[in-house]
Coordinates of C-alpha atoms and ligand atoms in Angstrom, one line a residue:
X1 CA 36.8 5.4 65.6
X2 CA 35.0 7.7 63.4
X3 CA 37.2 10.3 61.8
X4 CA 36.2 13.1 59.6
X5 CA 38.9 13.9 56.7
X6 CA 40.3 11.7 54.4
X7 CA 44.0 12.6 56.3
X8 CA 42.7 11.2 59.5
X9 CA 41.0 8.0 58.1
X10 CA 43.8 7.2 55.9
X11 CA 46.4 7.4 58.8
X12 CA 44.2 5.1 61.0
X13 CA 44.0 2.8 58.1
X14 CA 47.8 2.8 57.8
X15 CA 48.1 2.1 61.3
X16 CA 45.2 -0.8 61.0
X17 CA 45.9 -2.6 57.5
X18 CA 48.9 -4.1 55.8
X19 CA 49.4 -1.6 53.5
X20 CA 47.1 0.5 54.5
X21 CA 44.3 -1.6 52.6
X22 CA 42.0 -4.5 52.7
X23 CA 43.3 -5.8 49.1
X24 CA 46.3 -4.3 47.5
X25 CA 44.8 -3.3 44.4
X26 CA 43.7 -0.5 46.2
X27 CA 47.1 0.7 47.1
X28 CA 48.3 3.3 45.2
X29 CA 52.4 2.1 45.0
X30 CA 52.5 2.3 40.8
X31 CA 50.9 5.4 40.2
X32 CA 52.2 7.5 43.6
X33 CA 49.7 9.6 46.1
X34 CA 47.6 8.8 48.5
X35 CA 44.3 6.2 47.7
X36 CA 41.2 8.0 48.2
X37 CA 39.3 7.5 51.1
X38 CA 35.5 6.6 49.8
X39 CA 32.6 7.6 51.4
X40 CA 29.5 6.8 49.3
X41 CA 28.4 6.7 45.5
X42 CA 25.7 7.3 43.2
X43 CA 25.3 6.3 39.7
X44 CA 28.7 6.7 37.9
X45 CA 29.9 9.1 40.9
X46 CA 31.7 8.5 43.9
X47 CA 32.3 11.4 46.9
X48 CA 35.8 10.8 49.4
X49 CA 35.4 11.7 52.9
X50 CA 36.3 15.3 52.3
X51 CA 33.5 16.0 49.7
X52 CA 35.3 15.9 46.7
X53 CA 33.4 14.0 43.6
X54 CA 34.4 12.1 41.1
X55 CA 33.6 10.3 37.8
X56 CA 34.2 6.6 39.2
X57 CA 35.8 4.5 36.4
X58 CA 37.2 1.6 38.8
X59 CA 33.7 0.5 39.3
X60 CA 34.8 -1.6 42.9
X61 CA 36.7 -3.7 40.6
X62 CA 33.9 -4.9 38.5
X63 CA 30.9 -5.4 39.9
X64 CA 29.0 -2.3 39.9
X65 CA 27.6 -2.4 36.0
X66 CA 24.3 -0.6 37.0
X67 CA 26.8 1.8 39.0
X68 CA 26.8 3.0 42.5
X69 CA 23.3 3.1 44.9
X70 CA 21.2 1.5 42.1
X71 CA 17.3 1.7 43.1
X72 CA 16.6 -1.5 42.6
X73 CA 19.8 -3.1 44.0
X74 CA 18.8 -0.6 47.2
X75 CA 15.3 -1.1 47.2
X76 CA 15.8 -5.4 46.8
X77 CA 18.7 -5.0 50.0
X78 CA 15.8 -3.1 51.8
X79 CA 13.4 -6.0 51.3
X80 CA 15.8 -9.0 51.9
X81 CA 17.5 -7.2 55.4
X82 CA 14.0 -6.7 56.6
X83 CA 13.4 -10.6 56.0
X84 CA 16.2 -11.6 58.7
X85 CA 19.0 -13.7 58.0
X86 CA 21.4 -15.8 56.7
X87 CA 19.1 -18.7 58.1
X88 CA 22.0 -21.7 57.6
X89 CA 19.1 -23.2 55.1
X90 CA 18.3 -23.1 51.3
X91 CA 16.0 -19.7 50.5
X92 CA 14.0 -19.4 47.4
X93 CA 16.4 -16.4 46.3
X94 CA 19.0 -18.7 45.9
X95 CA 16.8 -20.9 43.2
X96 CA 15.7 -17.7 41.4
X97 CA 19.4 -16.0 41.0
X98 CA 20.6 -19.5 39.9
X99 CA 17.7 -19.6 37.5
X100 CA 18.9 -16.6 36.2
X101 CA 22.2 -17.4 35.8
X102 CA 21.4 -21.1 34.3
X103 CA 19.0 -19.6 31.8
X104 CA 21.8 -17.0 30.8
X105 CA 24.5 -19.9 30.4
X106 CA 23.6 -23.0 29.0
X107 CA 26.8 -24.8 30.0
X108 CA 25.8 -24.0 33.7
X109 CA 23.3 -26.3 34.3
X110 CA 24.0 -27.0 37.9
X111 CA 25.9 -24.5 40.5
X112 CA 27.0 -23.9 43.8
X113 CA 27.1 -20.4 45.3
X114 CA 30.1 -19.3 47.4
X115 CA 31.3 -15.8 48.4
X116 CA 33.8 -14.9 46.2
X117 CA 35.8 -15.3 42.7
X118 CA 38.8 -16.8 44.8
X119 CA 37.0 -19.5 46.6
X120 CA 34.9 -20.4 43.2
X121 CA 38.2 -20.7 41.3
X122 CA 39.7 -22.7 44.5
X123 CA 36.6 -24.9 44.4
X124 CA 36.5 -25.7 40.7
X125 CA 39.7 -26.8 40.4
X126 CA 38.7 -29.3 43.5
X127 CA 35.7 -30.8 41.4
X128 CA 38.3 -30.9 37.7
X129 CA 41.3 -32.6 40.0
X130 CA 38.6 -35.3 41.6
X131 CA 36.7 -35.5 37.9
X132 CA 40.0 -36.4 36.2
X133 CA 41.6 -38.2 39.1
X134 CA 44.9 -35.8 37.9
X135 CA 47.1 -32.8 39.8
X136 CA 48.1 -30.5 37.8
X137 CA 46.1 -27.3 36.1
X138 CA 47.4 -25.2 33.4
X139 CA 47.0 -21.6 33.9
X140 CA 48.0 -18.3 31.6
X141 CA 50.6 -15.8 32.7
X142 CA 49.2 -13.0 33.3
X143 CA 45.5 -14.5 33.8
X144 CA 44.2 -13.8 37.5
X145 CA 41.8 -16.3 39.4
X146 CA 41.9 -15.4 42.7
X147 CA 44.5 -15.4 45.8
X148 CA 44.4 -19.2 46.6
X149 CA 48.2 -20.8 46.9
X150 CA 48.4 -23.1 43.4
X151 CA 47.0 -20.4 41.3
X152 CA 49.1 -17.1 42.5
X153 CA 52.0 -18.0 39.6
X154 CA 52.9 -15.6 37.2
X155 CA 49.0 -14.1 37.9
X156 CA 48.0 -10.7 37.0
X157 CA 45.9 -8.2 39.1
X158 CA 47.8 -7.0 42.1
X159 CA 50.9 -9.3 41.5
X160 CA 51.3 -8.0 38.0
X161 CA 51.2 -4.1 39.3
X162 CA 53.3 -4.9 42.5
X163 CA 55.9 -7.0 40.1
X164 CA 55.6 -10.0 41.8
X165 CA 56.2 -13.5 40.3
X166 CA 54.6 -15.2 42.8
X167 CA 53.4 -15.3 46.3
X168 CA 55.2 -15.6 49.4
X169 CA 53.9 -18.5 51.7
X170 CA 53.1 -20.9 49.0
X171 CA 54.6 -24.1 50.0
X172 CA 56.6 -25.2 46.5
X173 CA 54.8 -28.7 46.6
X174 CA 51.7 -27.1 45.5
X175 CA 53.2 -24.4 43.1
X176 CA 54.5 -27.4 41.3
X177 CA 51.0 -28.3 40.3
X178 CA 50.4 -25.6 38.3
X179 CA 51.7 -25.6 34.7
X180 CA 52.1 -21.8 32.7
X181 CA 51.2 -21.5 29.2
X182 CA 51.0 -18.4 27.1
X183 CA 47.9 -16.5 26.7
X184 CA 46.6 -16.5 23.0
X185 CA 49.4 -18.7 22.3
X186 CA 48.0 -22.4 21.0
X187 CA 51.6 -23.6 20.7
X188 CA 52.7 -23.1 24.3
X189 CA 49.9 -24.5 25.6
X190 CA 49.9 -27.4 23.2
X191 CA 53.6 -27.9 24.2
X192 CA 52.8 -28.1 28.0
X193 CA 50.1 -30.4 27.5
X194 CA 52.2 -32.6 25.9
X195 CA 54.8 -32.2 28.5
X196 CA 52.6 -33.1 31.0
X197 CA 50.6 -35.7 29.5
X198 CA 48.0 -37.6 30.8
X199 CA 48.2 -35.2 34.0
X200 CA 46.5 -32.0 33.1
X201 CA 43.3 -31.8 35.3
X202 CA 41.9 -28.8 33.5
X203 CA 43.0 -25.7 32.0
X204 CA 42.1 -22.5 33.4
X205 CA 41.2 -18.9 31.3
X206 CA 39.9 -15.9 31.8
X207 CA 38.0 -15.8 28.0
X208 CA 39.2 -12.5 27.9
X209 CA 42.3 -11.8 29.5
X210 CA 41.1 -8.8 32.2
X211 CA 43.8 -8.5 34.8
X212 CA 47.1 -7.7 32.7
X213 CA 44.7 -5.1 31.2
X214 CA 42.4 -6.1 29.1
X215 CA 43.5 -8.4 26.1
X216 CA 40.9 -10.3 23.3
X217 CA 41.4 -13.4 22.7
X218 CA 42.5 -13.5 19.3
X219 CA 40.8 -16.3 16.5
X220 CA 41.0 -19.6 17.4
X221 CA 42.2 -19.3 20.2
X222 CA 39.3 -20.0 22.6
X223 CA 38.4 -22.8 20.1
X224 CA 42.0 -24.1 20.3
X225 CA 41.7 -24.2 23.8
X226 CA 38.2 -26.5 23.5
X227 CA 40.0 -28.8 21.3
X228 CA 43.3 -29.8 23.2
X229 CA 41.3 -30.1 26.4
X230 CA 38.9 -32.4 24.9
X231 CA 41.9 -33.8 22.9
X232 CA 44.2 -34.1 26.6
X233 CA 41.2 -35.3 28.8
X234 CA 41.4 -32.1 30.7
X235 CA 38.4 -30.1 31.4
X236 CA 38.4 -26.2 30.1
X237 CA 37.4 -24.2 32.8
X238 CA 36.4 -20.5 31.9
X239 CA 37.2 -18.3 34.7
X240 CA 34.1 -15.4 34.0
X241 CA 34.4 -13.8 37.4
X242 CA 35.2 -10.5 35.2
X243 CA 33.5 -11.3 31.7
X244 CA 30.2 -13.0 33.1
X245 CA 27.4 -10.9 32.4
X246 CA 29.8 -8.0 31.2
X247 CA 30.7 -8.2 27.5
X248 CA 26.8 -10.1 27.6
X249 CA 24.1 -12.0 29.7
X250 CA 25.5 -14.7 28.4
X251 CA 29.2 -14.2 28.8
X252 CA 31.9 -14.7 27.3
X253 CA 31.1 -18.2 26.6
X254 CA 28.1 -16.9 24.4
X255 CA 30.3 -13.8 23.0
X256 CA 32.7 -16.2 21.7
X257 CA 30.5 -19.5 21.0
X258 CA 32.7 -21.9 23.3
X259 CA 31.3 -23.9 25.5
X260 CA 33.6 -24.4 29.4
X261 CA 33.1 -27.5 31.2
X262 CA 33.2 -25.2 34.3
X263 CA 32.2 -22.0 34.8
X264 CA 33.2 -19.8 37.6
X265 CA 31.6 -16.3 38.1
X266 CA 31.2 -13.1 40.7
X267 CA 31.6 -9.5 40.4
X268 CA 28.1 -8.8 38.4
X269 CA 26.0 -11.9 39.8
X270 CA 27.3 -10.6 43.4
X271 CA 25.4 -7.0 42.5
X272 CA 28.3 -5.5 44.6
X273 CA 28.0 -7.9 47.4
X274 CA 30.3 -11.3 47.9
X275 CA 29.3 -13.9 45.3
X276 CA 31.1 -16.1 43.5
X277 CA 30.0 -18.9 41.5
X278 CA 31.4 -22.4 39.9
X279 CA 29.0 -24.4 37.9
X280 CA 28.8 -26.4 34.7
X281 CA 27.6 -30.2 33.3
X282 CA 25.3 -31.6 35.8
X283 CA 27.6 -34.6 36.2
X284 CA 30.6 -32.3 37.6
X285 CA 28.7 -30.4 39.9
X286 CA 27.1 -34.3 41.1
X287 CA 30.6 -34.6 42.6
X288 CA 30.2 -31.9 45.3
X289 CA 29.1 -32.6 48.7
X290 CA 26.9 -34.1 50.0
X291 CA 26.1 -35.5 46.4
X292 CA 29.3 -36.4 46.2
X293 CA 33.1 -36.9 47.5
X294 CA 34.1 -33.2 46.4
X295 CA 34.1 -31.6 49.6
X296 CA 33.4 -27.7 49.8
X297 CA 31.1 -25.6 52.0
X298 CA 30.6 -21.9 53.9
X299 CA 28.7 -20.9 56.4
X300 CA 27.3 -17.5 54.2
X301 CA 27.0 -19.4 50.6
X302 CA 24.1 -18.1 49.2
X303 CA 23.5 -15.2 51.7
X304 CA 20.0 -13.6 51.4
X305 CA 21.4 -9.9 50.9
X306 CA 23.9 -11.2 48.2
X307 CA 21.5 -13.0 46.3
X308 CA 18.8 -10.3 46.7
X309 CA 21.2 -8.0 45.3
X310 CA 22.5 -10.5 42.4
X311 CA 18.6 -10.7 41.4
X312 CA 17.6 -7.0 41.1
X313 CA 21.4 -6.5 39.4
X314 CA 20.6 -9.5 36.4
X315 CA 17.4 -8.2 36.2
X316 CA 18.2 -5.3 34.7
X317 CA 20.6 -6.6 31.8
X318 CA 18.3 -6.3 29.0
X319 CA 19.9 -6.0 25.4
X320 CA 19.2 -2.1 25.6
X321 CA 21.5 -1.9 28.9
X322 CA 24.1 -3.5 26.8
X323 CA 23.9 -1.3 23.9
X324 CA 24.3 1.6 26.2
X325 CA 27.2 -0.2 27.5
X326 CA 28.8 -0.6 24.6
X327 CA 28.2 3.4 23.4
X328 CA 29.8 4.2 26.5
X329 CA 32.6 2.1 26.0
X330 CA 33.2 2.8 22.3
X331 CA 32.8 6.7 22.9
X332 CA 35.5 6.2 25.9
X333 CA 38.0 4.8 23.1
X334 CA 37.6 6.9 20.7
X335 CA 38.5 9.9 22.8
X336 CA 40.8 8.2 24.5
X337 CA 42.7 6.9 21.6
X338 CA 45.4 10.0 21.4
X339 CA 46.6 9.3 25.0
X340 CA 47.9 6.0 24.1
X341 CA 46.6 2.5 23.1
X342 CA 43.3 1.5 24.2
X343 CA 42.1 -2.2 24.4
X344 CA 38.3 -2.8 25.0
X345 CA 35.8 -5.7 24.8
X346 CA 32.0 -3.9 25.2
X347 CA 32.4 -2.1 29.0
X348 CA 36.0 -3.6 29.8
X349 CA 38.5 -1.1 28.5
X350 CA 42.4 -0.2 28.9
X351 CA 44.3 2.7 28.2
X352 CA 48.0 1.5 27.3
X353 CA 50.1 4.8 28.2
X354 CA 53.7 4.6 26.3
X355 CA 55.1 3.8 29.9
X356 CA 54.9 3.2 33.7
X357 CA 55.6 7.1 34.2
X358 CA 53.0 8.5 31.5
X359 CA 50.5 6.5 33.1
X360 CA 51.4 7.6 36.1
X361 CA 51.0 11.1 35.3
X362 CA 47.7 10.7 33.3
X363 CA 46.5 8.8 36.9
X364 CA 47.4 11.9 38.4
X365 CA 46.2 14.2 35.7
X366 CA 42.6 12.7 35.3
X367 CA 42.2 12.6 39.4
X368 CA 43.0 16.4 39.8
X369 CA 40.0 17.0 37.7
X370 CA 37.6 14.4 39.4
X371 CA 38.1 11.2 37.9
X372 CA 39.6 8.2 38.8
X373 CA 40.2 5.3 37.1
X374 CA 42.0 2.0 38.5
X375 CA 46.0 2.6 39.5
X376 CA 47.4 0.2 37.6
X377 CA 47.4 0.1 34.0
X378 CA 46.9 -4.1 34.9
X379 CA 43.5 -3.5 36.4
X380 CA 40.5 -2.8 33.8
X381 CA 38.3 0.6 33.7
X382 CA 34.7 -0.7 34.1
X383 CA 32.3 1.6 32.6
X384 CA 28.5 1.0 33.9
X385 CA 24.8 1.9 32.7
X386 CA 24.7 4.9 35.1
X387 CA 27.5 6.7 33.6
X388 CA 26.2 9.3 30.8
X389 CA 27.7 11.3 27.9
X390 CA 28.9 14.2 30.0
X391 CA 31.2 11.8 32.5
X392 CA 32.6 10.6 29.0
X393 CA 33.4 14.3 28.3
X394 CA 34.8 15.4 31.4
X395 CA 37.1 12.0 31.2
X396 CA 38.4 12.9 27.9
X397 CA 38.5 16.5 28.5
X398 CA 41.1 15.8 31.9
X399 CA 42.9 13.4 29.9
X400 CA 43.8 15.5 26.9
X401 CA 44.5 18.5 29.1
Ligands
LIG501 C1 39.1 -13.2 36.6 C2 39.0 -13.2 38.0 N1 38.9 -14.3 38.7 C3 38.9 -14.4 40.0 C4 39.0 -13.3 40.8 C5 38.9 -13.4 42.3 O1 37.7 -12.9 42.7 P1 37.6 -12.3 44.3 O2 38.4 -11.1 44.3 O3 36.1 -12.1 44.4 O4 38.1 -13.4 45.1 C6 39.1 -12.0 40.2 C7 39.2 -10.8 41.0 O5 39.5 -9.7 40.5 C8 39.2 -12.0 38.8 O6 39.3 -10.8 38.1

C-alpha cells in the first residue's frame, strides 16, 4: 500500500495498528486531533505526507540530539549497509561504540548491547536479582523503564498520559515484586526498604525523572539513593536511557557525581536506531551468559547499522555541541516561561500548562503554526544541535500568539 495524503495513510494505519500506532505515545488521545503522519526530516524540521513543515520538538522521543538526516549519522549508515549484515558474530563496531561509551562512563566498565531501553531495563534487573540472590526492585512512581510486566506500576510515559495505573496482562505474582517509593522523597524510599528488608534486589531511577515531564532531582537525593542501597545490600541501578549522553557525555551519573552499580542506556547511543544498553562493575556484567548463569541474548544485539550510527552520533558530542544545547534549551525557557511552568535539565525541557485543557490548546495552537512538540505534557521536548535561533523564535512566537 502506498498512499499519498496524510488522510489516506492515517486511515490505513487505523485499520492496521492498535490505536492507530506502533507505540501509544504517539497517539494523540490527551491533546485531541489527528497524529501527523511523518514523512522525512532534516535538521530540527520534519515534513508530513502532505508537505506541511514543522519545527520538530518531539525529537523521536529522544534520540535524535544531532536532529533529523545528520551527515555523518547518513554518511556512517551508507558505509555500514554497504558492508552487509548483521553477521550473527562480534564486529569491530561494536568494540569502538562500547569504547566510547566506557570511556564516557567510568562506572560502565563492561556492557552488553541489546535493542532497546525496555529489554536493557528487563535485563538488568535479571543480572541485580541473580547478584543479590533477592526478588524484589524498588521503583519511583512516575519513573518509566520500559514496557516489561514487573516494571509497568504506577510508570510514567504513555501510562501516565493514558491514566493508567498499571498494565493489563501482568500476572499479579510478578507485580508483587516490585515495591513504589516516591521520587525525590528519601523517607519513602527509606521506609520501603525497611519494609522489605533484606529483599530489595536493586533500586531503579531515572537520575532525572523524564517521563512524568521532566523533574531534577533535588539535593541529596541521588546521594541518598547511593547510601541506602549500599546501606540495604541493594544495587542502585540508574536507568539513563533518556539522560545518557543528554544533560552530558557523561551522563547523568557525571552531572550529578553518583556512581550506579548498573547502568542502562539507548535513545542517544542508538543514533536513532534500536540500541539499548545495561552495563556497569565488571563483576556484574561476569554474570551474563556465557560468562555466567544470567541468561540474556538477541539475534540483532549489536547490529552493524545501529552501532554505525551510535558511533558517528557520540562522535560528535564535543563540549561545544553541549553548550549549544544548553543555549537552545535556556533560550526555549526563558520565552516559554509566560505560558506556564517550565522544568528543564540542559536539552530536556517541560512546559507545565495550568491544566490538561491549556495544554491542550497550546498543543493545538503551536501545531497550527508548524511546530509540534510531544502530546502529552508527561513526555519531554528534546531540543537537538540542529535546531537554530529562528526555530526558537517561531516556537515562542506560536506559543504566545
Ligand atoms: C527512562 C527510560 N527508560 C527506558 C525506556 C524504554 O526504552 P525503549 O522505548 O527503547 O524500550 C524509555 C523510553 O522512553 C525511557 O524513557
Amino acid at each position: 500500500m502506498r498512499a499519498a495524503t496524510s488522510d489516506a495513510i492515517r486511515q490505513e494505519a487505523a485499520r492496521l495498528f492498535p490505536g492507530g500506532v506502533n507505540s501509544p505515545v504517539r497517539a494523540y488521545r490527551a491533546v485531541g486531533g489527528e497524529p501527523p503522519i511523518i514523512d522525512r526530516g532534516r535538521a530540527g524540521h520534519v515534513w508530513d505526507a502532505d508537505g506541511r513543515e514543522y519545527v520538530d520538538w518531539v525529537g523521536a522521543f529522544g534520540p535524535l540530539i544531532l536532529g533529523h538526516a545528520h551527515p555523518a549519522v547518513v554518511a556512517a549508515l551508507e558505509g555500514a549497509i554497504a558492508r552487509g549484515g548483521p553477521f550473527g558474530a562480534t564486529t569491530e563496531a561494536e568494540v569502538r561504540l562500547g569504547c566510547l561509551i566506557t570511556e564516557a562512563m567510568p562506572a560502565v566498565e563492561r556492557l552488553r548491547f541489546v535493542s532497546s531501553g525496555t529489554e536493557a531495563a528487563m535485563s538488568a534487573l535479571r543480572v541485580a536479582r541473580a547478584a543479590t540472590g533477592r526478588d524484589l526492585v524498588l521503583k519511583f512512581e512516575g519513573g518509566y523503564h520500559g514496557h516489561s510486566d514487573s516494571l509497568l506500576a504506577k510508570a510514567g510515559s504513555g501510562l501516565a498520559t493514558l491514566g493508567l495505573p498499571a498494565s493489563a496482562g501482568v500476572p499479579a505474582a510478578v507485580a508483587s515484586t516490585t515495591v513504589l517509593a516516591r521520587y525525590n522523597d528519601l523517607d519513602s524510599t527509606s521506609a520501603q526498604l525497611e519494609a522489605h528488608r533484606g529483599q530489595v534486589a536493586a533500586i531503579i531511577v531515572e537520575p532525572v525523572a523524564a517521563n512524568v515531564g521532566v523533574v531534577p532531582p533535588e539535593p541529596g537525593f541521588l546521594a541518598g539513593l547511593r547510601e541506602l542501597a549500599g546501606a540495604h545490600g541493594a544495587l542502585l541501578v540508574f536507568d539513563e536511557v533518556i539522560t545518557g549522553f543528554r544533560v552530558g557525555r557523561g551522563g547523568a551519573q557525571t552531572l550529578y557525581a553518583v556512581t550506579p552499580d548498573l547502568t542502562l542506556l539507548g535513545k542517544v547511543v542508538g543514533g536513532g536506531l534500536p540500541v539499548g544498553v545495561y552495563g556497569g562493575r565488571a563483576e556484574l556484567l561476569d554474570l551474563v551468559a556465557p560468562a555466567g548463569p544470567v541468561y540474556q541474548a538477541g539475534t540483532l544485539s549489536g547490529h552493524p547499522l545501529a552501532m554505525a550510527a551510535g558511533e558517528a552520533t557520540l562522535n560528535q558530542l564535543d563540549d561545544a555541541l553541549y553548550g549549544r544545547l544548553e543555549q537552545l534549551g535556556a533560550a526555549l525557557e526563558r520565552g516559554l516561561a509566560p505560558a506556564g511552568r517550565v522544568a528543564r535539565v540542559g536539552s530536556l525541557l517541560t512546559l507545565y500548562a495550568s491544566g490538561e485543557a491549556e495544554f491542550a490548546a497550546l498543543h493545538r495552537r503551536l501545531r497550527d503554526r508548524g511546530v509540534l512538540i510531544p502530546p502529552s505534557q508527561y513526555e519531554a521536548w528534546f531540543v537537538s544541535a540542529a535546531h537554530t535561533d529562528e526555530d526558537v523564535e517561531l516556537t515562542l512566537e506560536a506559543a504566545r500568539a
